[in-house]
Amino acid sequence: MFNNTHLNPTRLAVMKKLMNFAGKTADAASAQSGIEEALLNYETALNASDTHNVMAVFAPDGVFMAPNSPSAVGTDAIRAAYNGIFQAITFDTELTVEEVVQVAPHWAFVRTNSKGHVTVNAIKQRVPDANHELFIFQKGTDDAWKIARYSFATTNPLP
């Protein structure tokens, strides 16, 4: 049986700090894992033109900020935005996570890059697609990480 009465106060304080650090490191690893899983689900849904599963990774009060469009705020607006996107284009893209930074127990930001192709459905033309993205994730009451805010911009050169 462990008895901490044999430890001097300095050693005990150091051990408590190390245990606290280990707990925070485990929490950060858990956050990164949960966020990367949500991003994989998002990528899969995006490539499948699956609005239902895109919505599964967004927080109910999420905000989607696409270039040249007004912000889509909340479930109904985000659903409508993705329905419109999937009607216009089909994705074949891959997200790469560049950094995950947990800034609070229930908040993190994520920077990604994506590259691949989109097919313009109206003319069946496949074109290169590349973006950099910024996600803000929120951990919900169900302990699942959800996209709270999402914005992106193309990294393709101008024509």
Tab-separated table of C-alpha atoms in Angstrom:
chain	number	residue	atom	x	y	z
A	1	MET	CA	0.000	0.000	0.000
A	2	PHE	CA	1.278	3.469	-0.910
A	3	ASN	CA	1.724	5.784	2.030
A	4	ASN	CA	2.640	9.367	1.275
A	5	THR	CA	3.594	10.185	4.877
A	6	HIS	CA	7.181	9.049	4.104
A	7	LEU	CA	7.612	11.661	1.379
A	8	ASN	CA	8.992	15.067	2.160
A	9	PRO	CA	6.708	17.972	1.214
A	10	THR	CA	8.879	19.061	-1.733
A	11	ARG	CA	8.941	15.588	-3.271
A	12	LEU	CA	5.196	15.210	-2.727
A	13	ALA	CA	4.549	18.562	-4.451
A	14	VAL	CA	6.696	17.519	-7.433
A	15	MET	CA	4.845	14.192	-7.693
A	16	LYS	CA	1.469	15.963	-7.611
A	17	LYS	CA	2.606	18.336	-10.388
A	18	LEU	CA	3.801	15.412	-12.494
A	19	MET	CA	0.514	13.560	-11.963
A	20	ASN	CA	-1.435	16.712	-12.871
A	21	PHE	CA	0.721	17.184	-15.995
A	22	ALA	CA	0.188	13.538	-16.969
A	23	GLY	CA	-3.574	14.013	-16.590
A	24	LYS	CA	-3.510	17.116	-18.768
A	25	THR	CA	-1.394	15.331	-21.363
A	26	ALA	CA	-3.892	12.461	-21.425
A	27	ASP	CA	-6.761	14.968	-21.769
A	28	ALA	CA	-4.963	16.678	-24.662
A	29	ALA	CA	-4.346	13.340	-26.382
A	30	SER	CA	-8.005	12.436	-25.901
A	31	ALA	CA	-9.077	15.799	-27.337
A	32	GLN	CA	-6.801	15.390	-30.353
A	33	SER	CA	-8.114	11.882	-30.956
A	34	GLY	CA	-11.761	12.977	-30.688
A	35	ILE	CA	-11.213	15.970	-32.948
A	36	GLU	CA	-9.335	13.942	-35.566
A	37	GLU	CA	-12.159	11.380	-35.539
A	38	ALA	CA	-14.707	14.165	-36.116
A	39	LEU	CA	-12.602	15.525	-38.997
A	40	LEU	CA	-12.342	12.071	-40.563
A	41	ASN	CA	-16.140	11.755	-40.320
A	42	TYR	CA	-16.472	15.213	-41.897
A	43	GLU	CA	-14.099	14.314	-44.751
A	44	THR	CA	-15.982	11.063	-45.397
A	45	ALA	CA	-19.344	12.854	-45.408
A	46	LEU	CA	-17.991	15.628	-47.664
A	47	ASN	CA	-16.688	13.122	-50.215
A	48	ALA	CA	-20.001	11.227	-50.110
A	49	SER	CA	-22.098	14.422	-50.535
A	50	ASP	CA	-23.821	13.355	-47.312
A	51	THR	CA	-25.450	16.349	-45.654
A	52	HIS	CA	-26.876	14.231	-42.830
A	53	ASN	CA	-23.418	13.089	-41.692
A	54	VAL	CA	-21.909	16.541	-42.200
A	55	MET	CA	-24.527	17.826	-39.777
A	56	ALA	CA	-23.572	15.127	-37.267
A	57	VAL	CA	-20.173	16.788	-36.736
A	58	PHE	CA	-21.484	20.356	-36.376
A	59	ALA	CA	-22.633	21.852	-33.088
A	60	PRO	CA	-26.321	22.881	-33.140
A	61	ASP	CA	-25.309	26.557	-32.980
A	62	GLY	CA	-22.390	26.096	-35.374
A	63	VAL	CA	-21.296	28.633	-37.966
A	64	PHE	CA	-20.055	27.783	-41.477
A	65	MET	CA	-18.191	30.585	-43.259
A	66	ALA	CA	-17.544	29.805	-46.928
A	67	PRO	CA	-15.799	32.315	-49.207
A	68	ASN	CA	-18.030	34.659	-51.189
A	69	SER	CA	-21.064	33.644	-49.130
A	70	PRO	CA	-22.787	34.955	-46.038
A	71	SER	CA	-22.167	32.989	-42.851
A	72	ALA	CA	-24.499	30.036	-42.335
A	73	VAL	CA	-25.494	30.171	-38.664
A	74	GLY	CA	-27.241	27.269	-36.962
A	75	THR	CA	-28.411	23.837	-38.060
A	76	ASP	CA	-30.978	24.888	-40.674
A	77	ALA	CA	-28.677	27.371	-42.411
A	78	ILE	CA	-25.702	24.984	-42.411
A	79	ARG	CA	-27.856	22.162	-43.773
A	80	ALA	CA	-29.136	24.423	-46.557
A	81	ALA	CA	-25.584	25.550	-47.385
A	82	TYR	CA	-24.281	21.991	-47.689
A	83	ASN	CA	-27.330	20.857	-49.675
A	84	GLY	CA	-26.569	23.656	-52.131
A	85	ILE	CA	-22.867	22.823	-52.251
A	86	PHE	CA	-23.532	19.129	-52.857
A	87	GLN	CA	-25.992	19.994	-55.612
A	88	ALA	CA	-23.337	22.107	-57.341
A	89	ILE	CA	-20.146	20.090	-56.811
A	90	THR	CA	-18.894	16.657	-55.824
A	91	PHE	CA	-15.773	16.364	-53.674
A	92	ASP	CA	-12.797	14.040	-53.898
A	93	THR	CA	-10.566	15.617	-51.285
A	94	GLU	CA	-8.333	14.773	-48.355
A	95	LEU	CA	-7.905	16.807	-45.169
A	96	THR	CA	-4.522	16.973	-43.462
A	97	VAL	CA	-4.433	18.154	-39.852
A	98	GLU	CA	-1.610	20.659	-39.352
A	99	GLU	CA	-2.254	21.534	-35.715
A	100	VAL	CA	-4.709	20.941	-32.910
A	101	VAL	CA	-4.577	23.386	-30.015
A	102	GLN	CA	-6.838	22.855	-27.038
A	103	VAL	CA	-7.304	26.276	-25.466
A	104	ALA	CA	-9.751	25.271	-22.726
A	105	PRO	CA	-11.318	22.034	-21.476
A	106	HIS	CA	-14.168	22.298	-24.002
A	107	TRP	CA	-12.612	24.391	-26.776
A	108	ALA	CA	-9.911	23.803	-29.381
A	109	PHE	CA	-8.880	25.211	-32.709
A	110	VAL	CA	-7.633	23.169	-35.611
A	111	ARG	CA	-5.733	24.209	-38.702
A	112	THR	CA	-5.928	21.907	-41.714
A	113	ASN	CA	-5.065	21.790	-45.387
A	114	SER	CA	-7.040	19.940	-48.003
A	115	LYS	CA	-6.320	18.948	-51.549
A	116	GLY	CA	-7.949	16.898	-54.220
A	117	HIS	CA	-10.560	17.625	-56.864
A	118	VAL	CA	-14.120	18.757	-57.204
A	119	THR	CA	-16.430	17.921	-60.043
A	120	VAL	CA	-18.678	20.734	-61.203
A	121	ASN	CA	-21.885	18.749	-61.550
A	122	ALA	CA	-23.615	20.953	-64.126
A	123	ILE	CA	-20.841	20.492	-66.698
A	124	LYS	CA	-19.226	17.291	-65.358
A	125	GLN	CA	-15.836	19.013	-65.221
A	126	ARG	CA	-13.253	17.835	-62.669
A	127	VAL	CA	-10.936	20.572	-61.399
A	128	PRO	CA	-8.145	20.713	-58.789
A	129	ASP	CA	-9.194	21.875	-55.326
A	130	ALA	CA	-6.936	22.986	-52.487
A	131	ASN	CA	-7.771	24.937	-49.339
A	132	HIS	CA	-6.541	25.860	-45.926
A	133	GLU	CA	-9.123	25.649	-43.176
A	134	LEU	CA	-9.640	26.868	-39.640
A	135	PHE	CA	-12.002	24.972	-37.367
A	136	ILE	CA	-13.056	25.848	-33.847
A	137	PHE	CA	-14.255	22.778	-31.990
A	138	GLN	CA	-16.440	22.612	-28.900
A	139	LYS	CA	-16.800	19.575	-26.669
A	140	GLY	CA	-20.498	18.938	-26.111
A	141	THR	CA	-22.356	17.612	-23.109
A	142	ASP	CA	-22.105	14.147	-24.704
A	143	ASP	CA	-18.266	14.499	-24.617
A	144	ALA	CA	-18.145	14.524	-28.431
A	145	TRP	CA	-16.108	17.216	-30.184
A	146	LYS	CA	-18.242	19.189	-32.665
A	147	ILE	CA	-17.439	21.899	-35.175
A	148	ALA	CA	-18.519	25.194	-33.638
A	149	ARG	CA	-17.032	27.457	-36.318
A	150	TYR	CA	-15.510	26.637	-39.707
A	151	SER	CA	-13.948	28.842	-42.351
A	152	PHE	CA	-11.765	28.116	-45.361
A	153	ALA	CA	-10.062	29.743	-48.316
A	154	THR	CA	-8.581	28.386	-51.512
A	155	THR	CA	-4.848	27.955	-51.847
A	156	ASN	CA	-5.051	27.429	-55.612
A	157	PRO	CA	-3.348	30.114	-57.668
A	158	LEU	CA	-5.566	32.655	-59.370
A	159	PRO	CA	-6.419	31.798	-63.011
